[in-house]
GROMACS .gro file of C-alpha atoms in nm:
model
  290
    1MET     CA    1   0.000   0.000   0.000
    2ILE     CA    2   0.137   0.342  -0.097
    3LEU     CA    3   0.009   0.651   0.085
    4ARG     CA    4   0.075   1.021   0.040
    5GLU     CA    5   0.028   1.328   0.262
    6THR     CA    6   0.139   1.124   0.561
    7PHE     CA    7   0.320   1.205   0.883
    8HIS     CA    8   0.434   1.008   1.185
    9VAL     CA    9   0.210   1.056   1.488
   10LYS     CA   10   0.398   1.034   1.818
   11LYS     CA   11   0.226   0.907   2.132
   12GLU     CA   12   0.233   1.252   2.289
   13ASN     CA   13   0.066   1.400   1.982
   14LEU     CA   14  -0.232   1.175   1.927
   15ILE     CA   15  -0.475   1.466   1.904
   16TYR     CA   16  -0.424   1.648   1.577
   17ILE     CA   17  -0.649   1.911   1.424
   18TRP     CA   18  -0.654   1.876   1.046
   19LYS     CA   19  -0.752   2.160   0.819
   20TRP     CA   20  -0.739   2.189   0.442
   21ASP     CA   21  -0.469   2.457   0.458
   22ASN     CA   22  -0.228   2.259   0.677
   23LYS     CA   23  -0.219   1.927   0.496
   24VAL     CA   24   0.126   1.775   0.486
   25ALA     CA   25   0.339   1.617   0.218
   26GLY     CA   26   0.501   1.277   0.256
   27VAL     CA   27   0.490   0.932   0.095
   28THR     CA   28   0.469   0.601   0.281
   29ILE     CA   29   0.497   0.238   0.169
   30LEU     CA   30   0.319  -0.025   0.381
   31LEU     CA   31   0.404  -0.394   0.326
   32LYS     CA   32   0.174  -0.669   0.452
   33GLY     CA   33   0.312  -1.002   0.569
   34ASP     CA   34   0.657  -1.135   0.484
   35THR     CA   35   0.620  -1.221   0.115
   36VAL     CA   36   0.769  -0.890   0.001
   37HIS     CA   37   1.111  -0.811   0.143
   38PRO     CA   38   1.240  -0.453   0.151
   39LEU     CA   39   1.612  -0.449   0.076
   40GLN     CA   40   1.664  -0.083   0.163
   41HIS     CA   41   1.501   0.251   0.094
   42LYS     CA   42   1.607   0.604   0.019
   43GLU     CA   43   1.419   0.933   0.035
   44ILE     CA   44   1.536   1.101  -0.285
   45VAL     CA   45   1.328   1.417  -0.245
   46VAL     CA   46   1.206   1.489   0.107
   47ASP     CA   47   0.832   1.419   0.137
   48ARG     CA   48   0.806   1.377  -0.241
   49LEU     CA   49   1.005   1.084  -0.384
   50LEU     CA   50   1.080   0.753  -0.214
   51GLN     CA   51   1.288   0.476  -0.374
   52ALA     CA   52   1.262   0.124  -0.231
   53PRO     CA   53   1.427  -0.189  -0.378
   54LEU     CA   54   1.199  -0.486  -0.306
   55GLU     CA   55   1.215  -0.862  -0.358
   56THR     CA   56   0.936  -1.119  -0.374
   57GLN     CA   57   0.929  -1.480  -0.493
   58GLY     CA   58   1.273  -1.446  -0.647
   59THR     CA   59   1.186  -1.128  -0.837
   60ALA     CA   60   1.369  -0.807  -0.748
   61PHE     CA   61   1.237  -0.469  -0.856
   62GLU     CA   62   1.261  -0.101  -0.773
   63LEU     CA   63   0.953   0.078  -0.638
   64LEU     CA   64   0.940   0.455  -0.680
   65ALA     CA   65   0.661   0.628  -0.487
   66VAL     CA   66   0.591   0.977  -0.621
   67TYR     CA   67   0.402   1.275  -0.483
   68ALA     CA   68   0.453   1.548  -0.742
   69PRO     CA   69   0.402   1.915  -0.652
   70ALA     CA   70   0.069   2.066  -0.747
   71ASN     CA   71   0.247   2.381  -0.862
   72ARG     CA   72   0.317   2.359  -1.235
   73GLU     CA   73   0.650   2.542  -1.218
   74ALA     CA   74   0.779   2.313  -0.943
   75ARG     CA   75   0.646   1.996  -1.106
   76GLY     CA   76   0.872   2.016  -1.413
   77PRO     CA   77   1.203   2.013  -1.223
   78PHE     CA   78   1.066   1.747  -0.989
   79LEU     CA   79   0.986   1.511  -1.279
   80GLU     CA   80   1.335   1.574  -1.414
   81ARG     CA   81   1.466   1.447  -1.080
   82VAL     CA   82   1.242   1.140  -1.108
   83ALA     CA   83   1.384   1.071  -1.456
   84ILE     CA   84   1.740   1.093  -1.321
   85THR     CA   85   1.651   0.859  -1.032
   86MET     CA   86   1.492   0.590  -1.251
   87PRO     CA   87   1.733   0.293  -1.243
   88THR     CA   88   1.837   0.126  -1.567
   89GLY     CA   89   1.878  -0.248  -1.598
   90TYR     CA   90   1.617  -0.315  -1.328
   91LEU     CA   91   1.245  -0.381  -1.324
   92VAL     CA   92   1.077  -0.061  -1.210
   93MET     CA   93   0.732   0.007  -1.063
   94LEU     CA   94   0.645   0.378  -1.072
   95THR     CA   95   0.331   0.487  -0.889
   96GLU     CA   96   0.135   0.742  -0.684
   97ASP     CA   97   0.020   1.101  -0.734
   98PHE     CA   98   0.179   1.284  -1.029
   99ASN     CA   99  -0.056   1.585  -1.018
  100CYS     CA  100  -0.074   1.594  -1.399
  101VAL     CA  101  -0.265   1.414  -1.671
  102ILE     CA  102  -0.088   1.202  -1.929
  103ASN     CA  103  -0.358   1.216  -2.201
  104LYS     CA  104  -0.627   1.463  -2.302
  105LYS     CA  105  -0.899   1.212  -2.213
  106ASP     CA  106  -0.776   1.207  -1.852
  107ARG     CA  107  -0.943   1.538  -1.765
  108VAL     CA  108  -1.303   1.653  -1.803
  109SER     CA  109  -1.374   2.013  -1.705
  110ARG     CA  110  -1.652   2.265  -1.746
  111GLY     CA  111  -1.387   2.521  -1.831
  112SER     CA  112  -1.158   2.528  -2.132
  113GLY     CA  113  -0.831   2.343  -2.166
  114THR     CA  114  -0.725   1.980  -2.133
  115GLY     CA  115  -0.473   2.016  -1.852
  116MET     CA  116  -0.191   1.897  -2.080
  117ASP     CA  117   0.132   2.083  -2.006
  118ARG     CA  118   0.508   2.033  -2.001
  119SER     CA  119   0.488   1.787  -1.712
  120SER     CA  120   0.238   1.576  -1.911
  121ARG     CA  121   0.493   1.542  -2.189
  122GLN     CA  122   0.768   1.469  -1.938
  123LEU     CA  123   0.568   1.191  -1.775
  124LYS     CA  124   0.471   1.036  -2.108
  125GLN     CA  125   0.835   1.037  -2.220
  126LEU     CA  126   0.947   0.886  -1.889
  127VAL     CA  127   0.699   0.599  -1.927
  128ARG     CA  128   0.806   0.542  -2.287
  129ASP     CA  129   1.180   0.552  -2.214
  130HIS     CA  130   1.150   0.277  -1.952
  131SER     CA  131   0.893   0.064  -2.140
  132LEU     CA  132   0.636   0.096  -1.861
  133VAL     CA  133   0.267   0.017  -1.897
  134ASP     CA  134  -0.015   0.237  -1.767
  135THR     CA  135  -0.207  -0.041  -1.591
  136THR     CA  136  -0.480   0.177  -1.438
  137GLU     CA  137  -0.587   0.348  -1.760
  138GLY     CA  138  -0.908   0.146  -1.777
  139ALA     CA  139  -0.983   0.145  -1.404
  140GLN     CA  140  -1.347   0.089  -1.311
  141GLY     CA  141  -1.544   0.262  -1.038
  142PRO     CA  142  -1.821   0.512  -0.957
  143ARG     CA  143  -1.603   0.790  -1.098
  144GLU     CA  144  -1.498   0.578  -1.396
  145HIS     CA  145  -1.119   0.605  -1.431
  146PHE     CA  146  -1.089   0.954  -1.278
  147THR     CA  147  -0.892   0.955  -0.953
  148GLN     CA  148  -0.949   1.314  -0.839
  149VAL     CA  149  -1.253   1.541  -0.836
  150ASP     CA  150  -1.238   1.901  -0.720
  151PRO     CA  151  -1.467   2.006  -0.429
  152ALA     CA  152  -1.708   2.182  -0.666
  153GLY     CA  153  -1.730   1.877  -0.891
  154SER     CA  154  -1.650   2.086  -1.198
  155THR     CA  155  -1.328   1.907  -1.291
  156LYS     CA  156  -1.250   1.535  -1.294
  157SER     CA  157  -0.894   1.421  -1.352
  158ARG     CA  158  -0.685   1.106  -1.364
  159ILE     CA  159  -0.357   1.207  -1.202
  160ASP     CA  160  -0.277   0.894  -0.997
  161TYR     CA  161  -0.110   0.607  -1.182
  162VAL     CA  162   0.046   0.265  -1.145
  163PHE     CA  163   0.311   0.208  -1.412
  164LEU     CA  164   0.442  -0.150  -1.430
  165PRO     CA  165   0.713  -0.314  -1.641
  166THR     CA  166   0.606  -0.453  -1.976
  167GLY     CA  167   0.522  -0.821  -1.929
  168TRP     CA  168   0.379  -0.813  -1.578
  169ASN     CA  169   0.024  -0.941  -1.594
  170SER     CA  170  -0.231  -0.737  -1.398
  171GLU     CA  171  -0.603  -0.758  -1.335
  172LYS     CA  172  -0.845  -0.474  -1.403
  173ALA     CA  173  -0.781  -0.188  -1.163
  174CYS     CA  174  -1.052  -0.051  -0.934
  175CYS     CA  175  -1.099   0.318  -0.857
  176THR     CA  176  -1.288   0.364  -0.528
  177PRO     CA  177  -1.381   0.700  -0.368
  178VAL     CA  178  -1.284   0.737  -0.002
  179CYS     CA  179  -1.432   0.968   0.261
  180PHE     CA  180  -1.108   1.126   0.382
  181SER     CA  181  -0.963   1.247   0.051
  182ASP     CA  182  -1.055   1.413  -0.277
  183HIS     CA  183  -0.851   1.136  -0.442
  184SER     CA  184  -0.986   0.787  -0.502
  185LEU     CA  185  -0.822   0.466  -0.388
  186LEU     CA  186  -0.658   0.268  -0.670
  187THR     CA  187  -0.635  -0.108  -0.617
  188LEU     CA  188  -0.459  -0.347  -0.851
  189ARG     CA  189  -0.345  -0.709  -0.845
  190ALA     CA  190  -0.032  -0.785  -1.047
  191ASP     CA  191   0.176  -1.095  -1.118
  192LEU     CA  192   0.536  -1.003  -1.045
  193GLY     CA  193   0.680  -1.342  -1.130
  194ARG     CA  194   0.786  -1.276  -1.489
  195GLN     CA  195   1.134  -1.175  -1.592
  196LEU     CA  196   1.261  -1.051  -1.927
  197GLU     CA  197   1.409  -1.351  -2.106
  198LYS     CA  198   1.652  -1.364  -2.395
  199GLY     CA  199   1.629  -1.606  -2.683
  200ARG     CA  200   1.359  -1.729  -2.917
  201GLY     CA  201   1.003  -1.640  -2.837
  202VAL     CA  202   0.712  -1.422  -2.940
  203TRP     CA  203   0.709  -1.046  -2.975
  204LYS     CA  204   0.522  -0.831  -2.722
  205LEU     CA  205   0.461  -0.473  -2.824
  206ASN     CA  206   0.509  -0.195  -2.571
  207THR     CA  207   0.162  -0.045  -2.624
  208ASN     CA  208   0.273   0.301  -2.512
  209LEU     CA  209   0.434   0.325  -2.856
  210LEU     CA  210   0.085   0.349  -3.005
  211GLU     CA  211   0.066   0.706  -2.878
  212ASP     CA  212   0.404   0.803  -3.021
  213GLU     CA  213   0.337   0.974  -3.354
  214ARG     CA  214   0.702   0.937  -3.455
  215THR     CA  215   0.678   0.559  -3.424
  216ARG     CA  216   0.348   0.551  -3.614
  217HIS     CA  217   0.490   0.763  -3.895
  218SER     CA  218   0.809   0.558  -3.909
  219TYR     CA  219   0.616   0.233  -3.936
  220ARG     CA  220   0.380   0.363  -4.205
  221GLU     CA  221   0.676   0.485  -4.407
  222HIS     CA  222   0.862   0.157  -4.360
  223TYR     CA  223   0.564  -0.060  -4.452
  224THR     CA  224   0.468   0.150  -4.755
  225GLY     CA  225   0.822   0.127  -4.889
  226TRP     CA  226   0.835  -0.246  -4.828
  227ARG     CA  227   0.516  -0.311  -5.024
  228THR     CA  228   0.684  -0.180  -5.342
  229LEU     CA  229   0.932  -0.471  -5.325
  230GLN     CA  230   0.684  -0.752  -5.271
  231ASN     CA  231   0.660  -0.846  -5.638
  232LEU     CA  232   1.027  -0.943  -5.640
  233TYR     CA  233   0.953  -1.264  -5.449
  234GLN     CA  234   0.865  -1.589  -5.623
  235ASN     CA  235   0.573  -1.690  -5.405
  236GLN     CA  236   0.347  -1.562  -5.129
  237THR     CA  237   0.505  -1.778  -4.857
  238GLU     CA  238   0.850  -1.637  -4.919
  239ARG     CA  239   0.713  -1.284  -4.937
  240LEU     CA  240   0.518  -1.311  -4.610
  241LYS     CA  241   0.816  -1.460  -4.430
  242LYS     CA  242   1.037  -1.173  -4.538
  243SER     CA  243   0.760  -0.923  -4.460
  244GLN     CA  244   0.735  -1.053  -4.106
  245GLU     CA  245   1.109  -1.016  -4.060
  246GLU     CA  246   1.093  -0.659  -4.189
  247VAL     CA  247   0.801  -0.566  -3.964
  248MET     CA  248   0.961  -0.717  -3.655
  249THR     CA  249   1.290  -0.541  -3.727
  250CYS     CA  250   1.110  -0.210  -3.764
  251LEU     CA  251   0.912  -0.252  -3.442
  252LYS     CA  252   1.213  -0.377  -3.247
  253ASP     CA  253   1.408  -0.067  -3.346
  254GLY     CA  254   1.111   0.136  -3.219
  255GLY     CA  255   1.123  -0.014  -2.870
  256LEU     CA  256   0.972  -0.364  -2.892
  257GLU     CA  257   1.044  -0.609  -2.611
  258HIS     CA  258   1.110  -0.980  -2.665
  259TRP     CA  259   0.920  -1.218  -2.437
  260LEU     CA  260   0.884  -1.592  -2.408
  261LYS     CA  261   0.506  -1.602  -2.371
  262ASP     CA  262   0.268  -1.729  -2.640
  263SER     CA  263  -0.038  -1.530  -2.535
  264MET     CA  264   0.131  -1.194  -2.581
  265LEU     CA  265   0.136  -1.190  -2.961
  266ALA     CA  266  -0.223  -1.060  -2.972
  267THR     CA  267  -0.101  -0.714  -2.875
  268ALA     CA  268   0.036  -0.670  -3.227
  269ASP     CA  269  -0.321  -0.685  -3.356
  270ALA     CA  270  -0.402  -0.364  -3.168
  271PHE     CA  271  -0.092  -0.204  -3.315
  272TYR     CA  272  -0.204  -0.264  -3.672
  273GLN     CA  273  -0.555  -0.147  -3.588
  274GLU     CA  274  -0.421   0.178  -3.447
  275LEU     CA  275  -0.190   0.242  -3.740
  276TYR     CA  276  -0.463   0.201  -3.999
  277THR     CA  277  -0.746   0.397  -3.839
  278GLU     CA  278  -0.760   0.628  -4.140
  279LYS     CA  279  -0.837   0.344  -4.383
  280PRO     CA  280  -0.939  -0.025  -4.379
  281VAL     CA  281  -0.683  -0.253  -4.222
  282ASP     CA  282  -0.461  -0.424  -4.477
  283PRO     CA  283  -0.533  -0.802  -4.459
  284GLU     CA  284  -0.168  -0.881  -4.533
  285ALA     CA  285  -0.057  -0.662  -4.245
  286MET     CA  286  -0.301  -0.837  -4.015
  287GLN     CA  287  -0.173  -1.174  -4.135
  288LEU     CA  288   0.176  -1.087  -4.015
  289CYS     CA  289   0.069  -1.091  -3.651
  290LEU     CA  290  -0.108  -1.429  -3.663
   0.00000   0.00000   0.00000
């Protein structure tokens, strides 16, 4: 369990008067039982960023708990610090309150504007650079996927996230309002037992690439150019085999991960669907992901 706006209550200070204007910062990680073992922890930014290496069932990963500043000017430099802190070569779970939306659909307001700003672009790039998956995007609850509603009810936003490594299976997230906060409670069950494996296997697309227009443009350009060479092959089998190699090479260069798991190939279907939203999906392109 990851909490924010927390403080340690001493025995001599059990009575505490809380008001909206004296809420505190702070992030806390609570571990239940002995299945998850904390190796160590470090407070990178006081009351804002906590890094905790954890281990469970033979899987080691880094947990970064974030409470980003609400102030837009302060949030940019803070997210830069998060990017510097993100470890490379390790599985990383990035979660908590980022105080910014990552997509236009994550905010509904009676006023104008989508809430997208520099920090939104920073967060999206951070997720893409580390091949993380936004597992709470389709969270279900009374407020749909929105995790924060202002007191007047005029603006609903999704600013709390759980980003997991590509390949970790997770169930549908739940978004539940709570009485003591304007933020909802996000709950999620995830299977942490999978590790990135080298060798032969099936391709699993990092679906965050679907939102990267540069990747979409690069693939369209690559595939269009490849189609002009298809008549050079003697038969359809040879052509499709080479086409699959070309497509996989293109996607791998764009950030594809290689996993040894048969059920993951279906993600490629969504990729082709997204790329060809402007026109009917090419049957040959669809055939490549079967």
